[in-house]
Amino acid sequence: NAGVTQTPKFQVLKTGQSMTLQCAQDMNHEYMSWYRQDPGMGLRLIHYSVGAGITDQGEVPNGYNVSRSTTEDFPLRLLSAAPSQTSVYFCASRINRSWGEQYFGPGTRLTVT
Amino acid sequence: AQSVAQPEDQVNVAEGNPLTVKCTYSVSGNPYLFWYVQYPNRGLQFLLKYITGDNLVKGSYGFEAEFNKSQTSFHLKKPSALVSDSALYFCAVSSGSSNTGKLIFGQGTTLQVKP
């Protein structure tokens, strides 16, 4: 199993550009999440999905969209990038919404200039 | 609303000494508590969890954590620190009564183990 994969590893955007961060898992996990990590602020939940076709907002959803058309994929879209979105983004998955161990991808480091 | 606090930005300990990384939480309903570790330029790795049962839970790499309901704490401990334990540690909480399964993380504590 590859586990949770994320692409790209690094990305530089100009303000106003759009892009999609890709996330995929091959463990047949129902539950997937996106977090951003900023110094001194820990990980903050952006969006999550309890299964294909179902998504919901986390703590900091503004400026981000998600969709979950398949169990495996959970892309995160930035429609109009802003410097405040400079961060490291982590995708995670676990078997379902209950208390199971959460598996994290390696992260995407995004810089918005 | 759920929240987690890790009151120390950094913990310094000498190799061979015991270590404690502190975590307190606030949640409605029964707490599900977790510790994760992050090494430089890597994703987070699961260390241990408390769901129910014995208040002392054991995890990976010799770590353990003690759940204290009255103090709403879940401190991470290890009897003898190794230099290789140096990393960023995150405490996280989910509510057992929640149907969303949201896992909320603390700010993180950097553990520095000196030889």
Short mmCIF file of N, CA, C and O in Angstrom, two decimals, chain A residues 31 35 37 40-43 45 48 50 57-59 90 94 97 99-102 104-106 109, chain B residues 32 34 36 38 41-44 46 49 51 88 90 94 99-108:
data_model
loop_
_atom_site.label_atom_id
_atom_site.label_comp_id
_atom_site.label_asym_id
_atom_site.label_seq_id
_atom_site.Cartn_x
_atom_site.Cartn_y
_atom_site.Cartn_z
N TYR A 31 -13.08 8.04 5.74
CA TYR A 31 -12.93 9.39 6.32
C TYR A 31 -11.63 10.01 5.84
O TYR A 31 -10.56 9.44 5.98
N TYR A 35 -5.78 19.45 6.47
CA TYR A 35 -5.30 20.34 7.51
C TYR A 35 -4.28 21.30 6.92
O TYR A 35 -3.59 20.97 5.96
N GLN A 37 -0.87 23.53 8.36
CA GLN A 37 0.01 23.67 9.50
C GLN A 37 0.79 24.97 9.40
O GLN A 37 1.49 25.21 8.40
N GLY A 40 3.36 27.77 15.29
CA GLY A 40 2.69 28.23 16.51
C GLY A 40 1.20 28.01 16.55
O GLY A 40 0.56 28.33 17.54
N MET A 41 0.64 27.46 15.46
CA MET A 41 -0.82 27.28 15.43
C MET A 41 -1.22 25.82 15.27
O MET A 41 -2.40 25.50 15.21
N GLY A 42 -0.26 24.95 15.22
CA GLY A 42 -0.58 23.53 15.11
C GLY A 42 -1.24 23.20 13.79
O GLY A 42 -1.01 23.86 12.78
N LEU A 43 -2.05 22.18 13.80
CA LEU A 43 -2.80 21.79 12.61
C LEU A 43 -4.23 22.28 12.76
O LEU A 43 -4.87 22.03 13.79
N LEU A 45 -8.06 22.23 10.98
CA LEU A 45 -8.88 21.44 10.05
C LEU A 45 -9.55 22.37 9.04
O LEU A 45 -10.25 23.32 9.42
N TYR A 48 -13.44 18.23 5.75
CA TYR A 48 -13.37 16.80 5.94
C TYR A 48 -14.51 16.12 5.19
O TYR A 48 -15.47 16.78 4.77
N VAL A 50 -16.81 12.35 5.31
CA VAL A 50 -17.10 11.08 5.99
C VAL A 50 -17.34 9.95 5.00
O VAL A 50 -17.55 8.80 5.41
N GLN A 57 -17.35 21.43 6.44
CA GLN A 57 -16.33 22.41 6.78
C GLN A 57 -15.69 22.10 8.12
O GLN A 57 -16.34 21.62 9.04
N GLY A 58 -14.41 22.47 8.22
CA GLY A 58 -13.70 22.37 9.47
C GLY A 58 -13.58 23.73 10.13
O GLY A 58 -14.51 24.55 10.05
N GLU A 59 -12.45 23.98 10.77
CA GLU A 59 -12.23 25.24 11.50
C GLU A 59 -11.94 26.42 10.59
O GLU A 59 -12.32 27.56 10.90
N PHE A 90 -1.65 19.23 4.83
CA PHE A 90 -1.62 17.78 5.04
C PHE A 90 -3.00 17.19 4.80
O PHE A 90 -4.02 17.69 5.28
N ARG A 94 -8.69 8.01 7.63
CA ARG A 94 -8.85 6.93 8.59
C ARG A 94 -10.04 6.10 8.18
O ARG A 94 -10.84 6.51 7.34
N ARG A 97 -15.48 7.46 10.66
CA ARG A 97 -15.57 8.64 11.52
C ARG A 97 -15.32 8.32 13.00
O ARG A 97 -15.22 9.23 13.80
N TRP A 99 -13.00 6.27 16.07
CA TRP A 99 -11.78 6.69 16.73
C TRP A 99 -10.51 6.08 16.18
O TRP A 99 -9.51 6.06 16.84
N GLY A 100 -10.52 5.56 15.01
CA GLY A 100 -9.35 4.90 14.47
C GLY A 100 -8.17 5.81 14.22
O GLY A 100 -8.29 7.03 14.15
N GLU A 101 -7.01 5.19 14.12
CA GLU A 101 -5.77 5.91 13.83
C GLU A 101 -5.89 6.65 12.51
O GLU A 101 -6.42 6.13 11.53
N GLN A 102 -5.39 7.89 12.50
CA GLN A 102 -5.42 8.70 11.29
C GLN A 102 -4.06 8.64 10.61
O GLN A 102 -3.03 8.81 11.27
N PHE A 104 -1.43 10.17 7.79
CA PHE A 104 -1.16 11.45 7.14
C PHE A 104 -0.30 11.28 5.90
O PHE A 104 0.58 10.41 5.85
N GLY A 105 -0.55 12.13 4.92
CA GLY A 105 0.32 12.22 3.77
C GLY A 105 1.58 13.02 4.11
O GLY A 105 1.69 13.56 5.21
N PRO A 106 2.51 13.11 3.16
CA PRO A 106 3.79 13.79 3.42
C PRO A 106 3.71 15.30 3.39
O PRO A 106 4.66 15.97 3.79
N ARG A 109 3.97 21.89 0.53
CA ARG A 109 4.40 23.21 1.00
C ARG A 109 4.02 24.23 -0.07
O ARG A 109 4.55 24.19 -1.18
N TYR B 32 -12.00 11.30 23.10
CA TYR B 32 -11.07 10.37 22.48
C TYR B 32 -9.78 11.16 22.28
O TYR B 32 -9.79 12.21 21.63
N PHE B 34 -5.48 11.52 21.51
CA PHE B 34 -4.43 10.96 20.67
C PHE B 34 -3.14 11.77 20.84
O PHE B 34 -3.18 12.97 21.14
N TYR B 36 0.38 12.40 18.40
CA TYR B 36 1.07 12.19 17.14
C TYR B 36 2.44 12.84 17.23
O TYR B 36 2.64 13.81 17.97
N GLN B 38 5.77 14.37 14.79
CA GLN B 38 6.18 14.82 13.45
C GLN B 38 7.69 15.05 13.44
O GLN B 38 8.20 15.89 14.18
N ASN B 41 10.14 17.76 8.14
CA ASN B 41 9.76 17.58 6.74
C ASN B 41 9.02 16.27 6.49
O ASN B 41 9.11 15.69 5.41
N ARG B 42 8.28 15.82 7.48
CA ARG B 42 7.49 14.60 7.34
C ARG B 42 6.05 14.85 7.77
O ARG B 42 5.73 15.84 8.43
N GLY B 43 5.18 13.93 7.42
CA GLY B 43 3.81 13.98 7.91
C GLY B 43 3.75 13.48 9.34
O GLY B 43 4.75 13.03 9.90
N LEU B 44 2.59 13.56 9.94
CA LEU B 44 2.42 13.12 11.33
C LEU B 44 2.30 11.61 11.41
O LEU B 44 1.72 10.97 10.53
N PHE B 46 1.13 8.43 14.10
CA PHE B 46 0.37 8.07 15.29
C PHE B 46 1.27 7.46 16.34
O PHE B 46 2.12 6.61 16.04
N LYS B 49 -3.32 6.23 21.68
CA LYS B 49 -4.66 6.80 21.84
C LYS B 49 -5.29 6.30 23.13
O LYS B 49 -4.96 5.22 23.63
N ILE B 51 -9.23 5.71 24.37
CA ILE B 51 -10.65 5.72 24.02
C ILE B 51 -11.48 5.44 25.27
O ILE B 51 -12.40 6.16 25.61
N LEU B 88 8.52 17.14 16.92
CA LEU B 88 7.36 17.96 17.26
C LEU B 88 6.21 17.03 17.63
O LEU B 88 5.89 16.12 16.85
N PHE B 90 2.20 16.41 18.86
CA PHE B 90 0.86 16.99 18.84
C PHE B 90 -0.11 16.13 19.64
O PHE B 90 -0.16 14.91 19.45
N SER B 94 -11.02 14.16 19.97
CA SER B 94 -12.28 14.04 19.28
C SER B 94 -13.33 13.73 20.33
O SER B 94 -13.01 13.19 21.40
N ASN B 99 -20.98 13.11 15.85
CA ASN B 99 -21.17 12.27 14.68
C ASN B 99 -20.36 12.76 13.49
O ASN B 99 -20.52 12.27 12.37
N THR B 100 -19.50 13.75 13.74
CA THR B 100 -18.67 14.27 12.64
C THR B 100 -17.30 13.62 12.62
O THR B 100 -16.65 13.59 11.59
N GLY B 101 -16.83 13.15 13.77
CA GLY B 101 -15.50 12.55 13.83
C GLY B 101 -14.36 13.53 13.72
O GLY B 101 -13.22 13.14 13.49
N LYS B 102 -14.64 14.82 13.88
CA LYS B 102 -13.57 15.81 13.71
C LYS B 102 -12.50 15.62 14.77
O LYS B 102 -12.79 15.47 15.95
N LEU B 103 -11.25 15.65 14.33
CA LEU B 103 -10.10 15.52 15.21
C LEU B 103 -9.42 16.88 15.27
O LEU B 103 -9.00 17.41 14.24
N ILE B 104 -9.35 17.44 16.48
CA ILE B 104 -8.80 18.78 16.66
C ILE B 104 -7.44 18.66 17.34
O ILE B 104 -7.30 17.96 18.35
N PHE B 105 -6.45 19.39 16.79
CA PHE B 105 -5.08 19.30 17.27
C PHE B 105 -4.69 20.50 18.11
O PHE B 105 -5.19 21.60 17.93
N GLY B 106 -3.75 20.26 19.03
CA GLY B 106 -3.12 21.34 19.77
C GLY B 106 -2.06 22.02 18.92
O GLY B 106 -1.84 21.67 17.76
N GLN B 107 -1.38 23.00 19.54
CA GLN B 107 -0.42 23.82 18.81
C GLN B 107 0.89 23.10 18.57
O GLN B 107 1.69 23.52 17.73
N GLY B 108 1.14 22.05 19.29
CA GLY B 108 2.37 21.30 19.15
C GLY B 108 3.42 21.72 20.17
O GLY B 108 3.48 22.88 20.60
#
